[in-house]
Amino acid sequence: MDSASLEPSLYTVKAIFILDNDGNRLLSKYYDPELYPSMKEQNNFERNIFNKTHKADNEIAFLEGMTIVYKCSIDLFFYVVGSPQENELMLMSVLNCLFDSLSQILRKNVERRCLLENMEGAFLVVDEIIDGGVILESDPQQVLQKVSYRADENPLSEQSVAQHITEKLALTSNVLQSAKEQIKWSILK
């Protein structure tokens, strides 16, 4: 191994996906464009992982040089993929946060049909937990608060999704403005 691959990195998660009990993809996000760049390669990777894990009673697998933590519930399989030297506990905290957050959104009914009916909430949860492979949050209550979702509320409306996107854009705009100011002052010095 070269020393660059052993350097600590914030980019902890390489991929996250949910498969049904037949191994079909329901939700996936790949954060490393070099890992599996094509849809065909991603599907092959997911199929290999599913074949290795769907009958196993473990929580961690190693396949194709990747560390994979997973959990199953009724007819869903949840996977979080990291690099070979990644800390399994970090990956497991992401997996548990994803599962617990979705459990709240789906009112403790974590199954395929309910997930498909609430897919927009599932994508929001994934986006609040991980951004570009960087773990942002591992507390399910914080994630649910950020997506403005409570177990006793109705499913997400277009208005709450639009509000979430607007808030993200405003945050991005503030970060860009701050970066511009810092660059301007560093040039003027």
PDB file of N, CA, C and O in Angstrom, residues 78-123:
ATOM      1  N   PHE A  78     -29.680  -2.901   4.004  1.00  0.00           N
ATOM      2  CA  PHE A  78     -29.031  -1.591   4.048  1.00  0.00           C
ATOM      3  C   PHE A  78     -27.517  -1.810   4.040  1.00  0.00           C
ATOM      4  O   PHE A  78     -27.005  -2.618   4.821  1.00  0.00           O
ATOM      5  N   TYR A  79     -26.808  -1.078   3.172  1.00  0.00           N
ATOM      6  CA  TYR A  79     -25.363  -1.242   3.042  1.00  0.00           C
ATOM      7  C   TYR A  79     -24.667   0.109   3.097  1.00  0.00           C
ATOM      8  O   TYR A  79     -25.125   1.073   2.492  1.00  0.00           O
ATOM      9  N   VAL A  80     -23.523   0.143   3.792  1.00  0.00           N
ATOM     10  CA  VAL A  80     -22.632   1.295   3.782  1.00  0.00           C
ATOM     11  C   VAL A  80     -21.248   0.758   3.431  1.00  0.00           C
ATOM     12  O   VAL A  80     -20.762  -0.192   4.055  1.00  0.00           O
ATOM     13  N   VAL A  81     -20.618   1.353   2.422  1.00  0.00           N
ATOM     14  CA  VAL A  81     -19.344   0.867   1.895  1.00  0.00           C
ATOM     15  C   VAL A  81     -18.258   1.902   2.173  1.00  0.00           C
ATOM     16  O   VAL A  81     -18.451   3.095   1.941  1.00  0.00           O
ATOM     17  N   GLY A  82     -17.111   1.413   2.650  1.00  0.00           N
ATOM     18  CA  GLY A  82     -15.957   2.266   2.899  1.00  0.00           C
ATOM     19  C   GLY A  82     -14.698   1.643   2.335  1.00  0.00           C
ATOM     20  O   GLY A  82     -14.718   0.503   1.849  1.00  0.00           O
ATOM     21  N   SER A  83     -13.600   2.359   2.421  1.00  0.00           N
ATOM     22  CA  SER A  83     -12.323   1.845   1.923  1.00  0.00           C
ATOM     23  C   SER A  83     -11.842   0.696   2.812  1.00  0.00           C
ATOM     24  O   SER A  83     -12.358   0.502   3.915  1.00  0.00           O
ATOM     25  N   PRO A  84     -10.831  -0.059   2.361  1.00  0.00           N
ATOM     26  CA  PRO A  84     -10.388  -1.224   3.130  1.00  0.00           C
ATOM     27  C   PRO A  84      -9.846  -0.883   4.522  1.00  0.00           C
ATOM     28  O   PRO A  84     -10.012  -1.664   5.447  1.00  0.00           O
ATOM     29  N   GLN A  85      -9.234   0.277   4.694  1.00  0.00           N
ATOM     30  CA  GLN A  85      -8.682   0.630   6.000  1.00  0.00           C
ATOM     31  C   GLN A  85      -9.645   1.463   6.839  1.00  0.00           C
ATOM     32  O   GLN A  85      -9.281   1.939   7.904  1.00  0.00           O
ATOM     33  N   GLU A  86     -10.881   1.600   6.395  1.00  0.00           N
ATOM     34  CA  GLU A  86     -11.855   2.435   7.106  1.00  0.00           C
ATOM     35  C   GLU A  86     -12.276   1.783   8.416  1.00  0.00           C
ATOM     36  O   GLU A  86     -12.378   0.564   8.528  1.00  0.00           O
ATOM     37  N   ASN A  87     -12.537   2.620   9.385  1.00  0.00           N
ATOM     38  CA  ASN A  87     -12.982   2.177  10.699  1.00  0.00           C
ATOM     39  C   ASN A  87     -14.421   1.654  10.589  1.00  0.00           C
ATOM     40  O   ASN A  87     -15.337   2.399  10.233  1.00  0.00           O
ATOM     41  N   GLU A  88     -14.598   0.389  10.931  1.00  0.00           N
ATOM     42  CA  GLU A  88     -15.921  -0.240  10.824  1.00  0.00           C
ATOM     43  C   GLU A  88     -16.936   0.416  11.758  1.00  0.00           C
ATOM     44  O   GLU A  88     -18.125   0.463  11.437  1.00  0.00           O
ATOM     45  N   LEU A  89     -16.477   0.919  12.894  1.00  0.00           N
ATOM     46  CA  LEU A  89     -17.401   1.565  13.830  1.00  0.00           C
ATOM     47  C   LEU A  89     -17.972   2.860  13.257  1.00  0.00           C
ATOM     48  O   LEU A  89     -19.137   3.189  13.483  1.00  0.00           O
ATOM     49  N   MET A  90     -17.138   3.590  12.513  1.00  0.00           N
ATOM     50  CA  MET A  90     -17.635   4.809  11.852  1.00  0.00           C
ATOM     51  C   MET A  90     -18.700   4.448  10.820  1.00  0.00           C
ATOM     52  O   MET A  90     -19.743   5.092  10.745  1.00  0.00           O
ATOM     53  N   LEU A  91     -18.412   3.432  10.019  1.00  0.00           N
ATOM     54  CA  LEU A  91     -19.380   3.007   9.004  1.00  0.00           C
ATOM     55  C   LEU A  91     -20.655   2.492   9.665  1.00  0.00           C
ATOM     56  O   LEU A  91     -21.762   2.758   9.185  1.00  0.00           O
ATOM     57  N   MET A  92     -20.500   1.767  10.769  1.00  0.00           N
ATOM     58  CA  MET A  92     -21.663   1.233  11.474  1.00  0.00           C
ATOM     59  C   MET A  92     -22.508   2.362  12.071  1.00  0.00           C
ATOM     60  O   MET A  92     -23.736   2.280  12.093  1.00  0.00           O
ATOM     61  N   SER A  93     -21.875   3.445  12.522  1.00  0.00           N
ATOM     62  CA  SER A  93     -22.651   4.567  13.060  1.00  0.00           C
ATOM     63  C   SER A  93     -23.490   5.209  11.958  1.00  0.00           C
ATOM     64  O   SER A  93     -24.625   5.634  12.198  1.00  0.00           O
ATOM     65  N   VAL A  94     -22.958   5.273  10.736  1.00  0.00           N
ATOM     66  CA  VAL A  94     -23.725   5.793   9.602  1.00  0.00           C
ATOM     67  C   VAL A  94     -24.896   4.860   9.302  1.00  0.00           C
ATOM     68  O   VAL A  94     -26.035   5.307   9.111  1.00  0.00           O
ATOM     69  N   LEU A  95     -24.623   3.566   9.275  1.00  0.00           N
ATOM     70  CA  LEU A  95     -25.670   2.583   9.000  1.00  0.00           C
ATOM     71  C   LEU A  95     -26.785   2.662  10.044  1.00  0.00           C
ATOM     72  O   LEU A  95     -27.970   2.674   9.699  1.00  0.00           O
ATOM     73  N   ASN A  96     -26.419   2.712  11.306  1.00  0.00           N
ATOM     74  CA  ASN A  96     -27.424   2.785  12.370  1.00  0.00           C
ATOM     75  C   ASN A  96     -28.226   4.079  12.296  1.00  0.00           C
ATOM     76  O   ASN A  96     -29.447   4.079  12.520  1.00  0.00           O
ATOM     77  N   CYS A  97     -27.563   5.172  11.982  1.00  0.00           N
ATOM     78  CA  CYS A  97     -28.266   6.447  11.838  1.00  0.00           C
ATOM     79  C   CYS A  97     -29.259   6.382  10.687  1.00  0.00           C
ATOM     80  O   CYS A  97     -30.407   6.817  10.817  1.00  0.00           O
ATOM     81  N   LEU A  98     -28.827   5.826   9.560  1.00  0.00           N
ATOM     82  CA  LEU A  98     -29.723   5.669   8.409  1.00  0.00           C
ATOM     83  C   LEU A  98     -30.928   4.812   8.777  1.00  0.00           C
ATOM     84  O   LEU A  98     -32.075   5.200   8.545  1.00  0.00           O
ATOM     85  N   PHE A  99     -30.672   3.668   9.375  1.00  0.00           N
ATOM     86  CA  PHE A  99     -31.749   2.747   9.717  1.00  0.00           C
ATOM     87  C   PHE A  99     -32.712   3.368  10.728  1.00  0.00           C
ATOM     88  O   PHE A  99     -33.933   3.307  10.546  1.00  0.00           O
ATOM     89  N   ASP A 100     -32.175   3.970  11.782  1.00  0.00           N
ATOM     90  CA  ASP A 100     -33.032   4.561  12.820  1.00  0.00           C
ATOM     91  C   ASP A 100     -33.827   5.751  12.291  1.00  0.00           C
ATOM     92  O   ASP A 100     -34.998   5.925  12.640  1.00  0.00           O
ATOM     93  N   SER A 101     -33.212   6.560  11.446  1.00  0.00           N
ATOM     94  CA  SER A 101     -33.926   7.699  10.859  1.00  0.00           C
ATOM     95  C   SER A 101     -35.057   7.225   9.965  1.00  0.00           C
ATOM     96  O   SER A 101     -36.186   7.742  10.036  1.00  0.00           O
ATOM     97  N   LEU A 102     -34.767   6.247   9.119  1.00  0.00           N
ATOM     98  CA  LEU A 102     -35.815   5.718   8.242  1.00  0.00           C
ATOM     99  C   LEU A 102     -36.900   5.012   9.038  1.00  0.00           C
ATOM    100  O   LEU A 102     -38.076   5.068   8.682  1.00  0.00           O
ATOM    101  N   SER A 103     -36.511   4.368  10.122  1.00  0.00           N
ATOM    102  CA  SER A 103     -37.498   3.714  10.984  1.00  0.00           C
ATOM    103  C   SER A 103     -38.494   4.733  11.535  1.00  0.00           C
ATOM    104  O   SER A 103     -39.694   4.477  11.597  1.00  0.00           O
ATOM    105  N   GLN A 104     -38.004   5.911  11.917  1.00  0.00           N
ATOM    106  CA  GLN A 104     -38.892   6.966  12.403  1.00  0.00           C
ATOM    107  C   GLN A 104     -39.789   7.497  11.285  1.00  0.00           C
ATOM    108  O   GLN A 104     -40.988   7.685  11.480  1.00  0.00           O
ATOM    109  N   ILE A 105     -39.202   7.729  10.118  1.00  0.00           N
ATOM    110  CA  ILE A 105     -39.985   8.235   8.996  1.00  0.00           C
ATOM    111  C   ILE A 105     -41.056   7.239   8.573  1.00  0.00           C
ATOM    112  O   ILE A 105     -42.182   7.619   8.260  1.00  0.00           O
ATOM    113  N   LEU A 106     -40.692   5.965   8.588  1.00  0.00           N
ATOM    114  CA  LEU A 106     -41.622   4.921   8.146  1.00  0.00           C
ATOM    115  C   LEU A 106     -42.481   4.398   9.297  1.00  0.00           C
ATOM    116  O   LEU A 106     -43.135   3.366   9.150  1.00  0.00           O
ATOM    117  N   ARG A 107     -42.447   5.100  10.416  1.00  0.00           N
ATOM    118  CA  ARG A 107     -43.245   4.748  11.587  1.00  0.00           C
ATOM    119  C   ARG A 107     -42.988   3.305  12.029  1.00  0.00           C
ATOM    120  O   ARG A 107     -43.906   2.519  12.224  1.00  0.00           O
ATOM    121  N   LYS A 108     -41.708   2.974  12.148  1.00  0.00           N
ATOM    122  CA  LYS A 108     -41.230   1.664  12.596  1.00  0.00           C
ATOM    123  C   LYS A 108     -41.635   0.527  11.662  1.00  0.00           C
ATOM    124  O   LYS A 108     -41.524  -0.634  12.001  1.00  0.00           O
ATOM    125  N   ASN A 109     -42.089   0.860  10.476  1.00  0.00           N
ATOM    126  CA  ASN A 109     -42.513  -0.143   9.493  1.00  0.00           C
ATOM    127  C   ASN A 109     -41.503  -0.155   8.345  1.00  0.00           C
ATOM    128  O   ASN A 109     -41.797   0.266   7.235  1.00  0.00           O
ATOM    129  N   VAL A 110     -40.293  -0.641   8.633  1.00  0.00           N
ATOM    130  CA  VAL A 110     -39.195  -0.592   7.673  1.00  0.00           C
ATOM    131  C   VAL A 110     -39.321  -1.776   6.713  1.00  0.00           C
ATOM    132  O   VAL A 110     -38.795  -2.857   6.962  1.00  0.00           O
ATOM    133  N   GLU A 111     -40.053  -1.543   5.643  1.00  0.00           N
ATOM    134  CA  GLU A 111     -40.225  -2.566   4.609  1.00  0.00           C
ATOM    135  C   GLU A 111     -40.297  -1.899   3.248  1.00  0.00           C
ATOM    136  O   GLU A 111     -40.464  -0.680   3.142  1.00  0.00           O
ATOM    137  N   ARG A 112     -40.174  -2.700   2.209  1.00  0.00           N
ATOM    138  CA  ARG A 112     -40.040  -2.213   0.839  1.00  0.00           C
ATOM    139  C   ARG A 112     -41.175  -1.263   0.432  1.00  0.00           C
ATOM    140  O   ARG A 112     -40.939  -0.167  -0.066  1.00  0.00           O
ATOM    141  N   ARG A 113     -42.395  -1.675   0.628  1.00  0.00           N
ATOM    142  CA  ARG A 113     -43.547  -0.885   0.202  1.00  0.00           C
ATOM    143  C   ARG A 113     -43.551   0.488   0.854  1.00  0.00           C
ATOM    144  O   ARG A 113     -43.723   1.519   0.187  1.00  0.00           O
ATOM    145  N   CYS A 114     -43.318   0.537   2.153  1.00  0.00           N
ATOM    146  CA  CYS A 114     -43.308   1.817   2.874  1.00  0.00           C
ATOM    147  C   CYS A 114     -42.138   2.690   2.433  1.00  0.00           C
ATOM    148  O   CYS A 114     -42.286   3.909   2.306  1.00  0.00           O
ATOM    149  N   LEU A 115     -40.990   2.070   2.172  1.00  0.00           N
ATOM    150  CA  LEU A 115     -39.837   2.846   1.708  1.00  0.00           C
ATOM    151  C   LEU A 115     -40.135   3.472   0.355  1.00  0.00           C
ATOM    152  O   LEU A 115     -39.852   4.653   0.139  1.00  0.00           O
ATOM    153  N   LEU A 116     -40.721   2.706  -0.549  1.00  0.00           N
ATOM    154  CA  LEU A 116     -41.035   3.237  -1.874  1.00  0.00           C
ATOM    155  C   LEU A 116     -42.046   4.379  -1.802  1.00  0.00           C
ATOM    156  O   LEU A 116     -41.978   5.329  -2.581  1.00  0.00           O
ATOM    157  N   GLU A 117     -42.988   4.298  -0.859  1.00  0.00           N
ATOM    158  CA  GLU A 117     -43.976   5.356  -0.695  1.00  0.00           C
ATOM    159  C   GLU A 117     -43.371   6.627  -0.097  1.00  0.00           C
ATOM    160  O   GLU A 117     -43.935   7.705  -0.234  1.00  0.00           O
ATOM    161  N   ASN A 118     -42.236   6.495   0.575  1.00  0.00           N
ATOM    162  CA  ASN A 118     -41.598   7.641   1.239  1.00  0.00           C
ATOM    163  C   ASN A 118     -40.168   7.852   0.736  1.00  0.00           C
ATOM    164  O   ASN A 118     -39.288   8.233   1.498  1.00  0.00           O
ATOM    165  N   MET A 119     -39.959   7.621  -0.540  1.00  0.00           N
ATOM    166  CA  MET A 119     -38.614   7.688  -1.101  1.00  0.00           C
ATOM    167  C   MET A 119     -37.996   9.081  -0.980  1.00  0.00           C
ATOM    168  O   MET A 119     -36.801   9.217  -0.734  1.00  0.00           O
ATOM    169  N   GLU A 120     -38.806  10.134  -1.105  1.00  0.00           N
ATOM    170  CA  GLU A 120     -38.242  11.482  -0.995  1.00  0.00           C
ATOM    171  C   GLU A 120     -37.656  11.713   0.388  1.00  0.00           C
ATOM    172  O   GLU A 120     -36.591  12.325   0.527  1.00  0.00           O
ATOM    173  N   GLY A 121     -38.312  11.206   1.412  1.00  0.00           N
ATOM    174  CA  GLY A 121     -37.784  11.316   2.770  1.00  0.00           C
ATOM    175  C   GLY A 121     -36.504  10.522   2.941  1.00  0.00           C
ATOM    176  O   GLY A 121     -35.575  10.967   3.622  1.00  0.00           O
ATOM    177  N   ALA A 122     -36.448   9.355   2.302  1.00  0.00           N
ATOM    178  CA  ALA A 122     -35.243   8.521   2.386  1.00  0.00           C
ATOM    179  C   ALA A 122     -34.045   9.230   1.766  1.00  0.00           C
ATOM    180  O   ALA A 122     -32.944   9.227   2.329  1.00  0.00           O
ATOM    181  N   PHE A 123     -34.242   9.874   0.620  1.00  0.00           N
ATOM    182  CA  PHE A 123     -33.142  10.598  -0.018  1.00  0.00           C
ATOM    183  C   PHE A 123     -32.705  11.796   0.824  1.00  0.00           C
ATOM    184  O   PHE A 123     -31.509  12.087   0.926  1.00  0.00           O
TER     185      PHE A 123
END
